[in-house]
């Protein structure tokens, strides 16, 4: 193909060589750019090395340097071939610590009381546990934290128609003077029909404030609804384990 | 013939290796059982972070009373096995505060002229306002420091209602782990210590429950994967 006597080959016109002189290129000094790139790359490599070193420190195998010696509860070394038997024995000893028969579990966070037997839950009950509030007597400086205690307890007493003997904090909380006559401390109308004592003045008992069941409002005792309280009172015997968490 | 010889050699090597693995596992189980037995004898509440099964167990006398699922787990370092740890310190971004009960001052307050009528039979008395420290007041992001310095960092899943700031913090914490933990490890190594941390992601309510129950002085076991 020809255009005005010149060869047309695709996008380039052939035959104009020598008419337009090519622009002279000034040699650019970009050495600083290469130095900068080099520094950045070196820093990245060093940083990656540091991270790898740190990573390896954090993922070293446990007990790599120490010889493992297994001892029994009396401090005697256990032969490796007897480890399986020793483990089975330990598991048996642990199972012996578990409560026998029915036991009560109290979840203070969710305000629930469970009657359980082994791993089975026999009844799920709504309760009110400790509020966690703090009371300070401005006169004596004594403080009380109204929290339900945690751990393992047992039913130590069972009372029909319990009477609450109001402790000092009950009067301080109401801003009333602490009575000198102990008869003025008795209140027969607040604990419901039954109470199960678990020690240190803590009880599982009834409540007047049934619509607050499921909330943390008590002074440390565990409040239950009438039907649940009656069921628990009739089911739990003296010595029944009570686990609180 | 060559193939048979190879299989024979592999079997010869594999049998002692497998036996060694089994022995190490038995030894680990033994150490954990011994430590747990001591805790179970105390009749107090203790916790087992079973990282193999991805769950946290609340136990008393060897009985599991509650079980919390671990949604995801990241661990850095590895403390010794079969040791009963004690919770030394708890830190939360927003610590829950106990409310102090205000005592009514009879002298300043005017007494009501007439006493309110007592509730009729069968009618519930007026309930007071609830002022309590409840599970919803517990934090969902906190760090539990064990007595050997091991950190258990607890986070909950990012809620749908999380704002941009919360999302940014969540993703920063998620991905900065790979940069910050090696640097912290080196820093501890320079001082002759090891740095161990576990990042546990729990559902929101379960994270609050763990904070509620696992208090300073509480004991725990960690079953490493």
CSV table of C-alpha atoms in Angstrom, one decimal:
chain,number,residue,atom,x,y,z
A,1,UNK,CA,0.0,0.0,0.0
A,2,UNK,CA,1.3,3.5,-0.8
A,3,UNK,CA,0.2,6.9,0.6
A,4,UNK,CA,1.7,9.9,-1.3
A,5,UNK,CA,4.7,7.9,-2.4
A,6,UNK,CA,5.5,6.6,1.1
A,7,UNK,CA,5.0,3.1,2.3
A,8,UNK,CA,2.3,2.6,4.9
A,9,UNK,CA,2.9,-0.4,7.1
A,10,UNK,CA,0.4,-0.6,9.9
A,11,UNK,CA,0.7,2.3,12.3
A,12,UNK,CA,4.2,3.5,11.3
A,13,UNK,CA,5.0,5.7,8.3
A,14,UNK,CA,8.2,4.5,6.7
A,15,UNK,CA,10.3,7.0,4.7
A,16,UNK,CA,10.3,10.0,7.1
A,17,UNK,CA,13.6,9.0,8.7
A,18,UNK,CA,16.1,11.8,8.7
A,19,UNK,CA,13.5,14.6,8.4
A,20,UNK,CA,12.7,14.9,12.1
A,21,UNK,CA,15.8,14.7,14.3
A,22,UNK,CA,15.3,12.5,17.4
A,23,UNK,CA,15.2,14.5,20.7
A,24,UNK,CA,18.3,14.3,22.8
A,25,UNK,CA,17.9,12.4,26.0
A,26,UNK,CA,19.4,14.0,29.1
A,27,UNK,CA,20.8,11.4,31.3
A,28,UNK,CA,18.7,11.5,34.5
A,29,UNK,CA,20.4,10.8,37.8
A,30,UNK,CA,18.0,8.4,39.6
A,31,UNK,CA,20.6,6.8,41.9
A,32,UNK,CA,18.9,8.2,45.0
A,33,UNK,CA,15.7,6.4,44.1
A,34,UNK,CA,17.5,3.2,43.9
A,35,UNK,CA,19.1,3.8,47.2
A,36,UNK,CA,15.7,4.6,48.7
A,37,UNK,CA,14.2,1.4,47.3
A,38,UNK,CA,17.3,-0.5,48.6
A,39,UNK,CA,16.9,0.9,52.1
A,40,UNK,CA,13.1,0.1,52.1
A,41,UNK,CA,13.7,-3.4,50.9
A,42,UNK,CA,16.5,-4.0,53.4
A,43,UNK,CA,14.3,-2.6,56.2
A,44,UNK,CA,11.5,-4.9,55.1
A,45,UNK,CA,13.9,-7.9,55.0
A,46,UNK,CA,15.2,-7.1,58.5
A,47,UNK,CA,11.7,-6.6,59.8
A,48,UNK,CA,10.6,-9.9,58.3
A,49,UNK,CA,13.6,-11.5,59.9
A,50,UNK,CA,12.7,-10.0,63.3
A,51,UNK,CA,9.1,-11.2,63.0
A,52,UNK,CA,10.3,-14.7,62.0
A,53,UNK,CA,12.5,-14.8,65.0
A,54,UNK,CA,9.7,-13.6,67.2
A,55,UNK,CA,7.4,-16.1,65.6
A,56,UNK,CA,9.8,-19.0,66.3
A,57,UNK,CA,10.1,-17.8,69.9
A,58,UNK,CA,6.4,-18.0,70.3
A,59,UNK,CA,6.0,-21.4,68.8
A,60,UNK,CA,8.7,-23.4,70.4
A,61,UNK,CA,7.6,-26.8,71.5
A,62,UNK,CA,6.8,-27.2,75.2
A,63,UNK,CA,9.2,-29.0,77.5
A,64,UNK,CA,11.8,-29.3,74.7
A,65,UNK,CA,14.7,-29.2,77.0
A,66,UNK,CA,13.4,-31.1,79.9
A,67,UNK,CA,13.0,-34.8,80.5
A,68,UNK,CA,9.5,-35.8,81.3
A,69,UNK,CA,9.2,-37.7,84.6
A,70,UNK,CA,5.7,-38.6,85.8
A,71,UNK,CA,5.2,-39.1,89.5
A,72,UNK,CA,2.1,-40.3,91.4
A,73,UNK,CA,0.4,-38.4,94.1
A,74,UNK,CA,3.0,-39.7,96.6
A,75,UNK,CA,5.9,-38.5,94.5
A,76,UNK,CA,7.0,-41.9,93.3
A,77,UNK,CA,7.9,-42.1,89.6
A,78,UNK,CA,5.4,-44.0,87.4
A,79,UNK,CA,6.7,-46.5,84.9
A,80,UNK,CA,5.6,-45.6,81.4
A,81,UNK,CA,3.8,-49.0,80.9
A,82,UNK,CA,1.7,-48.3,84.0
A,83,UNK,CA,0.6,-44.8,82.9
A,84,UNK,CA,-2.7,-45.9,81.5
A,85,UNK,CA,-3.6,-47.8,84.6
A,86,UNK,CA,-2.5,-44.8,86.8
A,87,UNK,CA,-4.8,-42.5,84.7
A,88,UNK,CA,-7.7,-44.9,85.1
A,89,UNK,CA,-7.1,-45.0,88.9
A,90,UNK,CA,-7.0,-41.2,89.1
A,91,UNK,CA,-10.3,-40.9,87.1
A,92,UNK,CA,-11.9,-43.3,89.5
A,93,UNK,CA,-10.7,-41.3,92.5
A,94,UNK,CA,-12.0,-38.1,90.9
A,95,UNK,CA,-15.4,-39.7,90.3
A,96,UNK,CA,-15.6,-40.7,94.0
A,97,UNK,CA,-15.5,-36.9,94.8
A,98,UNK,CA,-18.7,-36.2,92.8
A,99,UNK,CA,-21.9,-35.7,94.8
A,100,UNK,CA,-23.9,-38.9,95.3
A,101,UNK,CA,-27.5,-39.0,94.3
A,102,UNK,CA,-29.4,-35.8,93.7
A,103,UNK,CA,-27.7,-32.4,94.2
A,104,UNK,CA,-28.5,-28.8,93.6
A,105,UNK,CA,-26.6,-26.5,91.2
A,106,UNK,CA,-27.1,-22.7,91.4
A,107,UNK,CA,-26.1,-20.5,88.5
A,108,UNK,CA,-25.9,-17.0,90.0
A,109,UNK,CA,-25.2,-15.3,86.7
A,110,UNK,CA,-28.4,-16.5,85.1
A,111,UNK,CA,-30.4,-16.8,88.3
A,112,UNK,CA,-31.2,-20.5,87.9
A,113,UNK,CA,-31.4,-23.4,90.3
A,114,UNK,CA,-31.1,-26.9,88.9
A,115,UNK,CA,-31.8,-30.2,90.6
A,116,UNK,CA,-29.4,-32.7,89.1
A,117,UNK,CA,-28.6,-36.4,89.4
A,118,UNK,CA,-25.3,-37.3,87.8
A,119,UNK,CA,-25.2,-35.4,84.5
A,120,UNK,CA,-29.0,-35.3,84.2
A,121,UNK,CA,-31.0,-32.1,85.1
A,122,UNK,CA,-34.2,-33.2,86.8
A,123,UNK,CA,-35.7,-29.7,87.3
A,124,UNK,CA,-34.8,-26.2,86.1
A,125,UNK,CA,-36.0,-23.4,88.4
A,126,UNK,CA,-35.9,-19.5,88.2
A,127,UNK,CA,-34.4,-17.8,91.2
A,128,UNK,CA,-33.0,-14.5,92.5
A,129,UNK,CA,-29.4,-14.4,93.6
A,130,UNK,CA,-27.2,-11.8,95.3
A,131,UNK,CA,-27.3,-8.3,93.9
A,132,UNK,CA,-23.6,-7.6,94.4
A,133,UNK,CA,-24.3,-4.2,95.9
A,134,UNK,CA,-22.2,-2.8,98.7
A,135,UNK,CA,-23.6,-1.4,102.0
A,136,UNK,CA,-21.4,0.6,104.3
A,137,UNK,CA,-22.5,1.6,107.8
A,138,UNK,CA,-21.4,5.3,108.1
A,139,UNK,CA,-21.3,5.0,111.9
A,140,UNK,CA,-19.3,1.8,112.5
A,141,UNK,CA,-17.6,1.7,109.1
A,142,UNK,CA,-18.7,-2.0,108.6
A,143,UNK,CA,-19.3,-3.0,105.0
A,144,UNK,CA,-21.4,-5.8,103.5
A,145,UNK,CA,-21.3,-7.1,99.9
A,146,UNK,CA,-24.6,-8.7,99.0
A,147,UNK,CA,-23.2,-11.6,96.9
A,148,UNK,CA,-24.3,-15.2,96.8
A,149,UNK,CA,-21.2,-17.3,97.9
A,150,UNK,CA,-19.7,-19.7,95.4
A,151,UNK,CA,-18.4,-23.2,95.8
A,152,UNK,CA,-19.8,-26.4,97.3
A,153,UNK,CA,-22.1,-26.4,100.3
A,154,UNK,CA,-24.7,-28.8,101.7
A,155,UNK,CA,-28.2,-28.5,103.1
A,156,UNK,CA,-27.7,-28.1,106.8
A,157,UNK,CA,-31.1,-27.2,107.9
A,158,UNK,CA,-34.7,-27.4,106.7
A,159,UNK,CA,-37.3,-25.0,108.2
A,160,UNK,CA,-41.1,-24.8,107.8
A,161,UNK,CA,-42.6,-21.4,108.1
A,162,UNK,CA,-39.2,-19.7,108.6
A,163,UNK,CA,-38.9,-16.4,110.5
A,164,UNK,CA,-36.3,-14.0,109.4
A,165,UNK,CA,-34.1,-12.7,112.2
A,166,UNK,CA,-33.1,-9.4,110.6
A,167,UNK,CA,-29.4,-8.8,110.8
A,168,UNK,CA,-27.9,-5.4,111.5
A,169,UNK,CA,-27.5,-4.6,107.8
A,170,UNK,CA,-31.3,-4.8,107.3
A,171,UNK,CA,-31.8,-1.9,109.7
A,172,UNK,CA,-28.9,0.1,108.4
A,173,UNK,CA,-30.1,-0.3,104.8
A,174,UNK,CA,-33.5,1.1,105.8
A,175,UNK,CA,-31.9,3.9,107.8
A,176,UNK,CA,-33.5,2.5,111.0
A,177,UNK,CA,-31.8,2.2,114.4
A,178,UNK,CA,-30.6,-1.3,115.3
A,179,UNK,CA,-32.9,-2.6,118.0
A,180,UNK,CA,-31.6,-3.8,121.3
A,181,UNK,CA,-34.5,-6.2,121.9
A,182,UNK,CA,-33.9,-9.3,119.7
A,183,UNK,CA,-37.7,-9.8,119.4
A,184,UNK,CA,-37.8,-6.7,117.2
A,185,UNK,CA,-35.6,-8.4,114.7
A,186,UNK,CA,-38.1,-11.2,113.9
A,187,UNK,CA,-40.1,-11.0,110.6
A,188,UNK,CA,-42.3,-13.9,109.8
A,189,UNK,CA,-43.7,-12.8,106.5
A,190,UNK,CA,-40.8,-12.5,104.1
A,191,UNK,CA,-39.1,-15.9,103.6
A,192,UNK,CA,-42.0,-17.8,102.2
A,193,UNK,CA,-43.3,-21.2,103.5
A,194,UNK,CA,-39.9,-23.1,103.6
A,195,UNK,CA,-36.2,-22.4,103.9
A,196,UNK,CA,-33.2,-24.6,103.3
A,197,UNK,CA,-30.0,-23.4,105.2
A,198,UNK,CA,-26.6,-24.0,103.6
A,199,UNK,CA,-24.5,-22.4,106.3
A,200,UNK,CA,-23.1,-19.0,107.3
A,201,UNK,CA,-26.6,-17.5,107.4
A,202,UNK,CA,-27.4,-18.3,103.7
A,203,UNK,CA,-30.7,-19.9,102.8
A,204,UNK,CA,-32.8,-20.9,99.8
A,205,UNK,CA,-36.2,-19.5,100.6
A,206,UNK,CA,-39.3,-17.9,99.2
A,207,UNK,CA,-40.0,-14.3,98.3
A,208,UNK,CA,-42.7,-11.6,98.2
A,209,UNK,CA,-41.1,-10.1,95.0
A,210,UNK,CA,-42.0,-12.9,92.6
A,211,UNK,CA,-41.8,-10.7,89.5
A,212,UNK,CA,-38.2,-10.1,90.3
A,213,UNK,CA,-37.3,-13.8,90.0
A,214,UNK,CA,-34.7,-14.1,87.3
A,215,UNK,CA,-32.9,-10.9,88.5
A,216,UNK,CA,-30.1,-10.4,90.9
A,217,UNK,CA,-31.8,-8.7,93.8
A,218,UNK,CA,-31.2,-10.6,96.9
A,219,UNK,CA,-28.8,-9.9,99.8
A,220,UNK,CA,-27.0,-13.2,99.1
A,221,UNK,CA,-29.7,-15.8,99.8
A,222,UNK,CA,-31.3,-17.6,96.9
A,223,UNK,CA,-35.0,-16.7,96.4
A,224,UNK,CA,-37.3,-19.2,94.7
A,225,UNK,CA,-41.0,-19.2,93.6
A,226,UNK,CA,-43.5,-21.0,95.8
A,227,UNK,CA,-43.9,-24.2,93.7
A,228,UNK,CA,-40.2,-24.6,93.1
A,229,UNK,CA,-39.4,-24.0,96.8
A,230,UNK,CA,-42.0,-26.6,97.9
A,231,UNK,CA,-40.6,-29.1,95.4
A,232,UNK,CA,-37.0,-28.5,96.5
A,233,UNK,CA,-37.9,-28.6,100.2
A,234,UNK,CA,-39.6,-32.0,99.7
A,235,UNK,CA,-36.9,-33.4,97.5
A,236,UNK,CA,-33.6,-32.2,99.1
A,237,UNK,CA,-32.6,-34.0,102.3
A,238,UNK,CA,-30.1,-32.8,105.0
A,239,UNK,CA,-26.7,-33.3,103.5
A,240,UNK,CA,-27.8,-32.8,99.9
A,241,UNK,CA,-24.9,-31.1,98.1
A,242,UNK,CA,-25.4,-27.5,96.8
A,243,UNK,CA,-23.0,-26.3,94.2
A,244,UNK,CA,-23.0,-22.5,93.5
A,245,UNK,CA,-21.2,-20.8,90.6
B,1,UNK,CA,11.8,-57.5,47.2
B,2,UNK,CA,13.0,-53.9,47.5
B,3,UNK,CA,9.4,-52.7,48.2
B,4,UNK,CA,9.0,-55.3,50.9
B,5,UNK,CA,12.2,-54.2,52.5
B,6,UNK,CA,11.1,-50.5,52.4
B,7,UNK,CA,7.8,-51.3,54.0
B,8,UNK,CA,9.5,-53.4,56.7
B,9,UNK,CA,11.9,-50.5,57.5
B,10,UNK,CA,9.1,-47.9,57.6
B,11,UNK,CA,7.1,-50.2,60.0
B,12,UNK,CA,10.2,-50.6,62.1
B,13,UNK,CA,10.6,-46.8,62.5
B,14,UNK,CA,6.8,-46.0,62.7
B,15,UNK,CA,6.0,-48.4,65.6
B,16,UNK,CA,8.4,-46.7,68.2
B,17,UNK,CA,7.4,-43.2,67.0
B,18,UNK,CA,3.7,-44.0,67.5
B,19,UNK,CA,4.5,-45.5,70.9
B,20,UNK,CA,6.4,-42.4,71.9
B,21,UNK,CA,3.4,-40.2,70.8
B,22,UNK,CA,1.0,-42.3,72.8
B,23,UNK,CA,3.3,-42.2,75.8
B,24,UNK,CA,3.5,-38.4,75.7
B,25,UNK,CA,-0.2,-38.2,75.5
B,26,UNK,CA,-0.7,-40.5,78.4
B,27,UNK,CA,1.9,-38.5,80.4
B,28,UNK,CA,0.0,-35.2,79.5
B,29,UNK,CA,-3.3,-36.7,80.6
B,30,UNK,CA,-1.7,-38.0,83.8
B,31,UNK,CA,-0.3,-34.5,84.7
B,32,UNK,CA,-3.7,-32.9,84.0
B,33,UNK,CA,-5.6,-35.5,86.1
B,34,UNK,CA,-3.2,-35.1,89.0
B,35,UNK,CA,-3.6,-31.3,88.9
B,36,UNK,CA,-7.3,-31.6,88.6
B,37,UNK,CA,-7.6,-34.1,91.4
B,38,UNK,CA,-6.0,-31.6,93.7
B,39,UNK,CA,-8.4,-28.9,92.6
B,40,UNK,CA,-11.4,-31.2,92.9
B,41,UNK,CA,-10.4,-32.1,96.5
B,42,UNK,CA,-10.6,-28.5,97.5
B,43,UNK,CA,-14.5,-28.5,96.8
B,44,UNK,CA,-14.1,-25.0,95.3
B,45,UNK,CA,-15.1,-23.9,91.8
B,46,UNK,CA,-12.4,-24.3,89.2
B,47,UNK,CA,-12.2,-23.9,85.5
B,48,UNK,CA,-10.8,-26.1,82.7
B,49,UNK,CA,-9.9,-24.4,79.5
B,50,UNK,CA,-10.0,-27.5,77.2
B,51,UNK,CA,-8.5,-26.1,74.1
B,52,UNK,CA,-8.5,-29.5,72.4
B,53,UNK,CA,-12.3,-29.7,72.7
B,54,UNK,CA,-12.8,-25.9,72.3
B,55,UNK,CA,-14.7,-25.5,75.5
B,56,UNK,CA,-14.4,-24.0,78.9
B,57,UNK,CA,-15.7,-26.1,81.8
B,58,UNK,CA,-16.9,-24.9,85.2
B,59,UNK,CA,-16.2,-27.7,87.6
B,60,UNK,CA,-16.7,-28.5,91.3
B,61,UNK,CA,-15.5,-31.7,92.9
B,62,UNK,CA,-14.8,-33.1,89.4
B,63,UNK,CA,-18.4,-32.5,88.3
B,64,UNK,CA,-19.0,-30.2,85.3
B,65,UNK,CA,-21.7,-27.7,86.2
B,66,UNK,CA,-21.4,-25.5,83.1
B,67,UNK,CA,-19.9,-25.6,79.7
B,68,UNK,CA,-19.0,-22.6,77.5
B,69,UNK,CA,-18.1,-23.0,73.8
B,70,UNK,CA,-15.0,-21.4,72.4
B,71,UNK,CA,-15.8,-20.1,68.9
B,72,UNK,CA,-12.2,-19.6,67.8
B,73,UNK,CA,-8.8,-19.8,69.4
B,74,UNK,CA,-5.4,-18.4,68.8
B,75,UNK,CA,-2.5,-19.3,71.0
B,76,UNK,CA,0.9,-17.8,71.3
B,77,UNK,CA,3.6,-19.7,73.2
B,78,UNK,CA,2.9,-22.7,75.3
B,79,UNK,CA,3.1,-22.7,79.1
B,80,UNK,CA,3.8,-25.9,81.0
B,81,UNK,CA,1.2,-28.7,81.0
B,82,UNK,CA,-0.5,-30.1,84.1
B,83,UNK,CA,-0.3,-27.0,86.4
B,84,UNK,CA,-3.1,-25.5,88.3
B,85,UNK,CA,-3.0,-21.8,87.6
B,86,UNK,CA,-4.4,-19.0,89.7
B,87,UNK,CA,-6.0,-16.0,88.3
B,88,UNK,CA,-3.8,-13.1,89.3
B,89,UNK,CA,-5.5,-10.2,87.6
B,90,UNK,CA,-8.4,-9.3,85.5
B,91,UNK,CA,-8.5,-6.2,83.3
B,92,UNK,CA,-11.3,-5.0,81.2
B,93,UNK,CA,-11.7,-2.0,78.9
B,94,UNK,CA,-14.8,-1.2,80.9
B,95,UNK,CA,-14.8,-2.6,84.4
B,96,UNK,CA,-18.2,-3.3,86.0
B,97,UNK,CA,-18.8,-1.2,89.2
B,98,UNK,CA,-20.6,-2.3,92.3
B,99,UNK,CA,-23.3,0.0,93.3
B,100,UNK,CA,-23.2,1.4,96.8
B,101,UNK,CA,-26.5,1.4,98.6
B,102,UNK,CA,-27.7,4.8,99.7
B,103,UNK,CA,-28.9,4.8,103.2
B,104,UNK,CA,-32.0,6.9,103.8
B,105,UNK,CA,-31.3,9.7,106.2
B,106,UNK,CA,-34.3,9.8,108.5
B,107,UNK,CA,-33.4,13.2,110.0
B,108,UNK,CA,-33.3,15.1,106.7
B,109,UNK,CA,-36.0,13.3,104.9
B,110,UNK,CA,-39.6,14.2,105.6
B,111,UNK,CA,-41.5,11.3,106.8
B,112,UNK,CA,-44.7,10.5,104.9
B,113,UNK,CA,-47.8,11.6,106.8
B,114,UNK,CA,-49.6,8.4,106.2
B,115,UNK,CA,-48.2,5.0,105.9
B,116,UNK,CA,-48.9,3.3,102.5
B,117,UNK,CA,-51.7,0.7,102.7
B,118,UNK,CA,-50.4,-2.9,103.2
B,119,UNK,CA,-50.9,-5.1,100.2
B,120,UNK,CA,-54.2,-6.9,100.1
B,121,UNK,CA,-54.2,-10.7,100.5
B,122,UNK,CA,-53.0,-12.3,97.2
B,123,UNK,CA,-51.7,-9.0,95.9
B,124,UNK,CA,-48.0,-8.6,95.4
B,125,UNK,CA,-46.4,-5.7,97.2
B,126,UNK,CA,-44.8,-2.9,95.1
B,127,UNK,CA,-41.3,-4.1,94.0
B,128,UNK,CA,-38.4,-1.8,94.5
B,129,UNK,CA,-36.3,-0.7,91.5
B,130,UNK,CA,-33.5,-3.1,90.6
B,131,UNK,CA,-30.1,-1.8,91.5
B,132,UNK,CA,-27.8,-4.7,91.0
B,133,UNK,CA,-24.7,-5.9,89.3
B,134,UNK,CA,-26.0,-8.4,86.8
B,135,UNK,CA,-24.6,-10.4,84.0
B,136,UNK,CA,-25.4,-7.8,81.4
B,137,UNK,CA,-23.1,-5.4,83.2
B,138,UNK,CA,-20.1,-7.7,82.7
B,139,UNK,CA,-17.6,-6.9,79.9
B,140,UNK,CA,-17.3,-8.9,76.8
B,141,UNK,CA,-13.6,-7.9,76.2
B,142,UNK,CA,-11.1,-8.4,78.9
B,143,UNK,CA,-7.8,-10.1,79.8
B,144,UNK,CA,-7.2,-12.6,82.5
B,145,UNK,CA,-3.6,-12.8,83.7
B,146,UNK,CA,-2.6,-16.1,85.3
B,147,UNK,CA,0.0,-16.3,88.0
B,148,UNK,CA,2.8,-17.4,85.6
B,149,UNK,CA,2.1,-14.3,83.4
B,150,UNK,CA,0.1,-16.2,80.8
B,151,UNK,CA,-2.6,-14.0,79.3
B,152,UNK,CA,-6.1,-15.3,78.4
B,153,UNK,CA,-7.5,-12.6,76.2
B,154,UNK,CA,-11.3,-12.9,75.8
B,155,UNK,CA,-13.2,-11.3,72.9
B,156,UNK,CA,-16.7,-11.8,71.8
B,157,UNK,CA,-18.0,-12.0,68.2
B,158,UNK,CA,-18.5,-8.6,66.5
B,159,UNK,CA,-22.2,-7.8,66.9
B,160,UNK,CA,-24.4,-6.5,64.1
B,161,UNK,CA,-24.9,-3.2,65.9
B,162,UNK,CA,-21.1,-2.5,66.1
B,163,UNK,CA,-20.2,1.0,64.8
B,164,UNK,CA,-17.3,1.8,62.5
B,165,UNK,CA,-14.9,2.5,65.4
B,166,UNK,CA,-15.7,-0.9,67.0
B,167,UNK,CA,-15.3,-2.6,63.7
B,168,UNK,CA,-12.0,-0.9,63.1
B,169,UNK,CA,-10.7,-1.9,66.5
B,170,UNK,CA,-11.9,-5.5,66.0
B,171,UNK,CA,-10.1,-5.9,62.7
B,172,UNK,CA,-7.0,-4.1,63.9
B,173,UNK,CA,-6.8,-6.5,66.9
B,174,UNK,CA,-7.4,-9.5,64.7
B,175,UNK,CA,-4.7,-8.8,62.2
B,176,UNK,CA,-2.1,-6.9,64.3
B,177,UNK,CA,-1.6,-10.2,66.2
B,178,UNK,CA,0.9,-11.3,63.5
B,179,UNK,CA,3.0,-8.2,64.0
B,180,UNK,CA,2.7,-7.4,67.6
B,181,UNK,CA,3.0,-10.8,69.2
B,182,UNK,CA,6.5,-11.6,67.6
B,183,UNK,CA,7.7,-8.2,68.8
B,184,UNK,CA,6.4,-8.7,72.3
B,185,UNK,CA,7.9,-12.2,72.3
B,186,UNK,CA,11.3,-10.8,71.5
B,187,UNK,CA,11.0,-8.1,74.1
B,188,UNK,CA,10.1,-10.8,76.8
B,189,UNK,CA,12.9,-13.0,75.6
B,190,UNK,CA,15.4,-10.2,76.0
B,191,UNK,CA,14.4,-10.0,79.7
B,192,UNK,CA,14.7,-13.8,80.1
B,193,UNK,CA,10.9,-14.4,80.1
B,194,UNK,CA,8.6,-16.3,77.8
B,195,UNK,CA,5.4,-14.7,76.4
B,196,UNK,CA,2.3,-16.9,76.4
B,197,UNK,CA,-1.1,-15.7,75.3
B,198,UNK,CA,-4.4,-17.2,74.2
B,199,UNK,CA,-7.0,-15.3,72.3
B,200,UNK,CA,-10.4,-16.8,72.9
B,201,UNK,CA,-13.5,-15.7,71.0
B,202,UNK,CA,-16.7,-16.6,72.9
B,203,UNK,CA,-20.3,-15.8,72.2
B,204,UNK,CA,-21.3,-12.5,73.9
B,205,UNK,CA,-23.3,-14.0,76.8
B,206,UNK,CA,-20.7,-16.7,77.5
B,207,UNK,CA,-17.9,-14.1,77.6
B,208,UNK,CA,-19.9,-12.2,80.2
B,209,UNK,CA,-20.5,-15.4,82.1
B,210,UNK,CA,-16.8,-16.3,82.3
B,211,UNK,CA,-16.0,-12.8,83.7
B,212,UNK,CA,-18.8,-13.2,86.2
B,213,UNK,CA,-17.6,-16.5,87.5
B,214,UNK,CA,-13.8,-16.5,87.1
B,215,UNK,CA,-12.7,-14.1,89.8
B,216,UNK,CA,-9.2,-13.2,91.1
B,217,UNK,CA,-7.8,-16.1,93.1
B,218,UNK,CA,-9.9,-18.6,91.1
B,219,UNK,CA,-8.0,-21.7,89.9
B,220,UNK,CA,-7.9,-23.1,86.4
B,221,UNK,CA,-6.3,-25.8,84.3
B,222,UNK,CA,-5.4,-25.4,80.6
B,223,UNK,CA,-5.5,-28.4,78.4
B,224,UNK,CA,-3.3,-27.4,75.4
B,225,UNK,CA,-4.1,-28.8,72.0
